[in-house]
Coordinates of C-alpha atoms in Angstrom, one line a residue:
M3 CA 67.4 89.8 88.2
Q4 CA 68.8 91.5 91.3
L5 CA 70.6 94.9 91.1
E6 CA 73.4 95.8 93.5
L7 CA 74.0 99.5 93.2
T8 CA 74.8 102.3 95.7
E9 CA 72.2 105.0 96.1
R10 CA 74.3 107.4 94.1
Q11 CA 74.7 105.0 91.2
L12 CA 71.0 104.2 91.3
A13 CA 70.0 107.9 91.2
F14 CA 72.3 108.4 88.2
L15 CA 70.8 105.5 86.3
Y16 CA 67.1 106.0 87.2
P17 CA 66.5 109.5 88.6
A18 CA 62.8 108.8 89.0
H19 CA 63.1 105.4 90.6
I20 CA 60.9 104.2 93.5
V21 CA 61.9 101.5 96.0
V22 CA 59.1 99.7 97.8
D23 CA 59.1 96.9 100.3
A24 CA 57.1 93.7 100.1
D25 CA 54.0 95.5 101.5
L26 CA 54.3 98.2 98.7
R27 CA 55.3 100.9 101.2
V28 CA 57.7 103.5 99.6
R29 CA 61.2 103.0 101.0
G30 CA 63.2 105.3 98.8
I31 CA 62.7 107.7 95.8
G32 CA 65.0 109.1 93.1
P33 CA 66.0 112.8 93.0
A34 CA 63.6 113.5 90.2
L35 CA 60.6 112.7 92.5
Q36 CA 61.9 114.7 95.5
R37 CA 60.9 118.0 93.9
P38 CA 57.9 119.9 95.3
D39 CA 55.8 118.7 92.4
G40 CA 56.7 115.1 93.1
G41 CA 54.7 114.8 96.2
I42 CA 56.0 111.3 97.1
E43 CA 57.0 110.6 100.7
T44 CA 58.7 107.5 102.2
G45 CA 56.3 105.3 104.0
A46 CA 53.4 106.1 101.7
F47 CA 51.3 103.2 100.3
L48 CA 52.1 102.9 96.5
P49 CA 48.5 102.0 95.4
A50 CA 47.3 105.1 97.3
L51 CA 49.5 107.3 95.0
F52 CA 49.4 105.6 91.6
R53 CA 47.1 103.4 89.5
W54 CA 48.4 100.8 87.1
S55 CA 46.9 98.1 85.0
G56 CA 47.0 94.8 86.9
A57 CA 46.1 93.6 90.3
Q58 CA 47.9 96.5 92.0
D59 CA 49.6 94.2 94.5
A60 CA 53.0 92.7 95.3
A61 CA 52.2 89.5 93.3
D62 CA 51.5 91.6 90.2
L63 CA 54.9 93.4 90.5
A64 CA 56.6 90.1 91.0
D65 CA 55.0 88.7 87.8
R66 CA 56.1 91.8 85.9
A67 CA 59.6 91.5 87.2
T68 CA 59.8 87.8 86.2
A69 CA 58.3 88.4 82.7
C70 CA 60.1 91.7 82.1
L71 CA 56.7 93.4 81.5
P72 CA 56.5 97.2 81.4
L73 CA 54.9 99.2 84.1
I74 CA 53.0 102.5 83.8
L75 CA 52.1 104.3 87.0
R76 CA 49.5 107.1 86.7
R77 CA 49.2 109.6 89.6
I78 CA 45.8 109.5 91.2
D79 CA 45.8 113.2 92.2
G80 CA 47.6 114.7 89.1
D81 CA 48.9 114.2 85.6
Q82 CA 52.2 112.7 86.6
V83 CA 53.0 109.5 84.8
L84 CA 55.9 107.1 85.4
Q85 CA 56.9 104.5 82.8
G86 CA 59.5 101.8 83.2
A87 CA 60.2 98.3 84.5
V88 CA 60.2 96.3 87.7
I89 CA 63.3 94.7 89.2
A90 CA 62.9 92.3 92.1
L91 CA 64.9 93.0 95.3
P92 CA 65.5 90.5 98.1
D93 CA 62.9 92.3 100.3
G94 CA 60.8 94.3 97.8
F95 CA 61.0 95.9 94.3
L96 CA 62.8 98.6 92.5
L97 CA 60.6 100.5 90.0
A98 CA 63.1 101.8 87.4
M99 CA 60.9 104.6 86.0
N100 CA 61.1 107.5 83.6
L101 CA 59.1 110.7 84.5
M102 CA 56.5 111.7 82.0
F103 CA 53.2 113.5 81.8
A104 CA 49.8 112.6 80.4
G105 CA 49.8 112.4 76.6
E106 CA 53.5 111.3 76.4
I107 CA 52.9 107.6 77.0
D108 CA 53.5 105.3 74.1
G109 CA 52.2 102.2 75.9
G110 CA 55.6 100.3 76.0
G111 CA 58.8 100.8 77.9
S112 CA 61.5 98.5 79.2
L113 CA 65.0 98.7 80.8
A114 CA 66.5 99.1 77.4
D115 CA 64.7 102.5 77.0
F116 CA 66.9 104.0 79.7
A117 CA 70.3 103.4 77.9
P118 CA 71.4 106.8 76.8
D119 CA 72.2 107.2 73.1
D120 CA 74.8 110.0 73.9
N121 CA 78.3 108.5 73.8
A122 CA 79.5 111.1 76.3
A123 CA 76.8 110.1 78.7
V124 CA 77.6 106.4 78.3
W125 CA 81.3 107.1 78.9
Q126 CA 80.6 109.2 82.0
M127 CA 78.3 106.6 83.5
T128 CA 80.8 103.8 82.8
M129 CA 83.7 105.8 84.4
R130 CA 81.6 106.6 87.4
M131 CA 80.7 102.9 87.9
Q132 CA 84.3 101.8 87.5
H133 CA 85.5 104.5 89.9
A134 CA 83.0 103.3 92.5
F135 CA 84.1 99.6 92.1
L136 CA 87.8 100.5 92.1
S137 CA 87.3 102.6 95.3
E138 CA 85.6 99.7 97.0
Y139 CA 88.3 97.2 95.9
R140 CA 91.0 99.6 97.1
E141 CA 89.4 99.8 100.5
Q142 CA 89.3 96.0 100.7
A143 CA 93.0 95.8 99.6
L144 CA 94.1 98.3 102.2
T145 CA 92.2 96.5 104.9
L146 CA 93.8 93.2 103.9
A147 CA 97.3 94.7 103.7
K148 CA 96.9 96.1 107.2
E149 CA 95.8 92.8 108.6
Q150 CA 98.8 91.0 106.9
E151 CA 101.1 93.7 108.3
R152 CA 99.8 93.1 111.8
S153 CA 100.1 89.4 111.4
A154 CA 103.7 89.7 110.2
S155 CA 104.6 92.0 113.1
M156 CA 103.1 89.6 115.6
L157 CA 104.9 86.6 114.1
E158 CA 108.2 88.6 114.3
Q159 CA 107.6 89.3 117.9
V160 CA 106.9 85.6 118.5
F161 CA 110.2 84.7 116.8
K162 CA 112.1 87.3 118.9
A163 CA 110.5 86.2 122.2
S164 CA 111.1 82.5 121.4
G165 CA 114.8 83.2 120.8
N166 CA 115.3 85.2 123.9
I167 CA 113.5 82.7 126.1
G168 CA 115.3 79.8 124.6
H169 CA 118.7 81.5 125.0
D170 CA 118.2 82.3 128.6
L171 CA 116.6 79.0 129.5
N172 CA 119.3 77.0 127.9
N173 CA 122.0 78.9 129.8
H174 CA 120.4 78.1 133.1
L175 CA 119.8 74.5 132.2
S176 CA 123.5 74.1 131.2
V177 CA 124.6 75.3 134.6
A178 CA 122.2 72.9 136.4
S179 CA 123.3 70.0 134.1
L180 CA 127.0 70.7 134.6
N181 CA 126.7 70.8 138.4
A182 CA 124.7 67.5 138.3
E183 CA 127.4 66.0 136.2
L184 CA 130.0 67.0 138.8
I185 CA 128.0 65.5 141.6
A186 CA 127.6 62.2 139.7
A187 CA 131.3 62.1 138.9
H188 CA 132.6 62.8 142.4
E189 CA 129.9 61.3 144.6
G190 CA 131.0 57.8 145.5
P191 CA 128.9 55.1 147.4
D192 CA 128.4 55.6 151.1
A193 CA 129.4 53.1 153.8
A194 CA 126.5 50.9 153.0
G195 CA 127.3 50.9 149.2
N196 CA 124.4 53.1 148.2
V197 CA 124.7 55.5 145.4
G198 CA 121.5 57.5 146.0
N199 CA 123.0 60.9 145.3
T200 CA 124.4 59.7 142.0
R201 CA 121.0 58.3 141.0
L202 CA 119.4 61.6 141.9
A203 CA 122.0 63.5 139.9
R204 CA 121.3 61.4 136.9
R205 CA 117.6 62.2 137.1
I206 CA 118.5 65.9 137.2
I207 CA 120.7 65.5 134.1
A208 CA 117.9 63.6 132.3
A209 CA 115.4 66.3 133.2
C210 CA 117.7 69.0 132.1
T211 CA 118.3 67.2 128.8
Q212 CA 114.6 67.1 128.1
A213 CA 114.1 70.7 129.1
S214 CA 117.1 71.7 126.9
I215 CA 115.3 70.2 123.9
I216 CA 112.5 72.8 124.3
A217 CA 115.0 75.6 125.0
R218 CA 117.1 74.8 121.9
S219 CA 113.9 74.5 119.8
L220 CA 112.8 78.0 121.0
L221 CA 116.3 79.3 120.2
S222 CA 116.2 77.7 116.8
F223 CA 112.7 78.9 116.1
G224 CA 113.8 82.4 117.1
Q225 CA 116.5 82.3 114.4
M226 CA 119.2 83.6 116.8
A227 CA 122.0 81.2 115.7
T228 CA 125.2 82.3 114.1
E229 CA 125.7 82.4 110.3
D230 CA 129.4 81.4 110.4
S231 CA 130.2 78.3 108.3
V232 CA 132.1 75.5 110.0
A233 CA 133.3 72.2 108.5
L234 CA 131.8 69.4 110.6
P235 CA 132.8 65.7 110.4
V236 CA 129.4 64.3 111.1
D237 CA 130.2 60.7 112.1
T238 CA 133.0 61.9 114.4
V239 CA 130.7 64.4 116.1
I240 CA 127.8 61.8 116.5
E241 CA 130.2 59.2 117.9
S242 CA 131.5 61.8 120.5
R243 CA 127.8 62.4 121.5
R244 CA 126.8 58.7 121.6
D245 CA 126.6 58.5 125.4
F246 CA 124.5 61.7 125.5
L247 CA 122.1 60.3 122.8
T248 CA 121.9 57.0 124.6
A249 CA 121.0 58.7 127.8
A250 CA 118.2 60.6 126.0
C251 CA 116.7 57.3 125.0
S252 CA 116.4 56.1 128.6
G253 CA 117.8 52.9 129.8
D254 CA 115.0 50.5 128.8
T255 CA 115.1 51.5 125.1
S256 CA 117.5 49.9 122.6
F257 CA 119.5 52.5 120.8
K258 CA 121.5 51.4 117.8
V259 CA 124.0 53.6 115.9
D260 CA 125.0 52.8 112.3
L261 CA 127.6 55.4 111.1
G262 CA 128.1 54.9 107.4
A263 CA 129.6 58.2 106.3
P264 CA 133.3 58.3 107.5
G265 CA 135.3 61.2 106.2
V266 CA 132.1 63.1 105.2
V267 CA 131.8 66.7 106.3
I268 CA 129.0 69.3 106.1
D269 CA 129.6 73.0 105.9
L270 CA 127.6 74.0 109.0
I271 CA 126.0 77.3 108.4
R272 CA 124.4 77.3 111.9
P273 CA 124.6 75.0 114.9
G274 CA 121.8 72.6 115.3
L275 CA 122.7 69.2 113.9
I276 CA 123.0 67.5 117.3
N277 CA 119.9 69.4 118.5
A278 CA 118.0 68.1 115.5
I279 CA 119.1 64.5 116.1
V280 CA 118.2 64.7 119.8
N281 CA 114.8 66.1 118.9
L282 CA 114.2 63.1 116.6
V283 CA 115.5 60.6 119.2
I284 CA 113.3 62.0 121.9
N285 CA 110.3 61.8 119.6
A286 CA 111.2 58.2 118.7
R287 CA 111.6 57.3 122.3
D288 CA 108.1 58.7 123.2
A289 CA 106.5 56.9 120.3
T290 CA 108.3 53.6 121.0
G291 CA 107.8 53.2 124.7
P292 CA 109.6 50.9 127.1
G293 CA 111.5 48.0 125.4
G294 CA 111.4 49.6 122.0
E295 CA 114.2 50.1 119.4
I296 CA 115.6 53.2 117.9
C297 CA 118.1 53.4 115.1
L298 CA 120.3 56.3 114.1
S299 CA 122.2 56.0 110.8
T300 CA 124.2 58.1 108.5
R301 CA 125.3 57.6 104.8
A302 CA 126.4 59.6 101.9
V303 CA 124.4 59.4 98.7
T304 CA 124.3 60.9 95.2
K305 CA 120.9 62.2 94.4
E306 CA 118.9 65.0 92.8
N307 CA 119.3 68.3 94.6
P308 CA 116.0 69.2 96.3
A309 CA 116.9 72.9 96.1
A310 CA 117.7 72.8 92.4
P311 CA 115.5 70.2 90.5
G312 CA 117.3 68.7 87.5
T313 CA 120.7 68.8 89.1
S314 CA 122.4 66.2 91.3
G315 CA 125.0 66.3 94.0
E316 CA 126.4 64.5 97.1
F317 CA 124.2 64.5 100.2
L318 CA 124.4 63.3 103.7
E319 CA 121.4 61.4 105.0
V320 CA 120.8 61.3 108.7
K321 CA 118.0 58.9 109.6
V322 CA 116.3 58.3 112.9
S323 CA 113.8 55.4 112.8
D324 CA 111.7 53.5 115.3
K325 CA 109.2 50.7 115.4
G326 CA 106.7 52.6 117.5
S327 CA 103.1 53.6 117.2
G328 CA 103.6 55.5 114.0
M329 CA 101.4 58.4 112.7
T330 CA 98.2 58.6 110.8
P331 CA 98.3 60.4 107.4
E332 CA 96.5 63.4 109.0
V333 CA 99.1 63.7 111.8
L334 CA 102.0 63.1 109.4
E335 CA 100.8 65.9 107.1
R336 CA 101.0 68.4 109.9
A337 CA 104.0 66.9 111.8
F338 CA 106.4 69.8 110.9
E339 CA 103.9 72.6 111.6
P340 CA 105.1 75.0 114.4
F341 CA 103.2 74.5 117.7
Y342 CA 101.5 71.4 116.4
S343 CA 101.8 68.4 118.8
T344 CA 99.9 65.3 119.7
K345 CA 101.6 65.0 123.1
N346 CA 100.0 66.3 126.2
R347 CA 103.1 68.2 127.2
G348 CA 104.5 68.7 123.7
S349 CA 105.7 72.2 122.6
G350 CA 105.1 71.5 118.9
L351 CA 108.5 73.0 118.1
G352 CA 110.7 70.0 117.8
L353 CA 110.1 68.8 114.3
S354 CA 109.5 72.4 113.2
S355 CA 113.1 73.3 114.3
V356 CA 114.4 70.2 112.6
R357 CA 112.9 71.3 109.3
E358 CA 114.1 74.9 109.8
F359 CA 117.6 73.6 110.4
A360 CA 117.5 71.4 107.3
Q361 CA 116.2 74.3 105.1
T362 CA 118.9 76.6 106.5
M363 CA 121.5 74.0 105.4
R364 CA 120.0 74.0 101.9
G365 CA 118.6 70.6 102.5
E366 CA 115.3 69.0 103.4
V367 CA 113.7 66.7 105.9
T368 CA 111.2 64.0 105.0
A369 CA 109.1 61.6 107.0
T370 CA 107.5 58.2 106.4
S371 CA 105.2 56.7 108.9
A372 CA 102.1 54.5 109.3
P373 CA 100.0 53.5 112.3
G374 CA 101.6 50.5 114.1
Q375 CA 104.6 50.4 111.7
G376 CA 106.8 53.0 113.2
T377 CA 108.3 56.2 111.8
C378 CA 111.5 57.2 109.9
I379 CA 112.7 60.8 109.7
T380 CA 115.4 61.6 107.2
I381 CA 117.5 64.8 107.2
T382 CA 119.2 65.4 103.8
I383 CA 122.1 67.9 103.7
P384 CA 124.7 68.8 101.0
C385 CA 128.0 67.3 102.0
R386 CA 131.5 66.6 100.7
H387 CA 134.4 64.3 101.6
E388 CA 137.1 65.6 103.9
A389 CA 139.8 64.9 101.4
A390 CA 138.3 67.4 99.0
R391 CA 139.0 70.3 101.3

């Protein structure tokens, strides 16, 4: 057996103990042997101090520890006698001894002989051991709590910084995009019929659109949106943004819209529906590549409430599907993790902000995907018909 005790606990249990290393050099002694008549010093060679029956080497002590055989040490230069047992340590031995003198030896002795028969002594020893263990656990708990507090503080700072950066960046991008829209609207062809400035303006708008995705994701991740509730007719809003969503797909990607929830509204707790859809469209475009197909659809369904299992209700499903490269099970499992991205220039916040928006709306977002078979992302949000207002 191996014993893991502090020096204080060891001294209480075995006042006359001796700890030796594998070479039988004394490494530690109990308080009962530290008195002037003890005469044992650390570093001393155990066989030079005591005789015992056996080979008087490390192999003999190892055999006694394994077989739980008693050990009797007789002082070479005096009448001091130690009787007890041997306990193996990783790098030596603990001699759990009892201090006696010549004539007191009964020839036996084991670890059981050291159990005090005084109830008060047993209670005191038990309480001391429990106090030592509880003190150690308390220190470990305090250390863990401090680490968790630091982690929470750092995460809160990340949220705040993300929100601030996203807010400021989106404001600047809005200005740049608006001015580019004005250039594209008012710049006509030159004398030769060229529309170069318009083409450049459209490129600026496209770049601002992509950069705005990141800015809005940061803003959403920073939880800086308003908490006011607004009734939003989803199909009407998506239809009004059709050109914007088509532009986000780029000209060589087929973009189909299937709006199947007329008259359905959602109580918008925070803005982010269009931002979530744009995030999904951009991801689908990147996964599909040139000549691909993306489909955006809406429909109202009656299903079990994901926030309250066992109950059902009316929900709006917004789906964005593609026939692109798809995701492996490993990537799909981590797709909604913050800062996780398989793109070289991905921020890893797009799908994370989509999930955060859905959860804020007391809904959920799910994904199905397989390599080579495309991906379908579904946002499910509680809804109602406009006539029920």
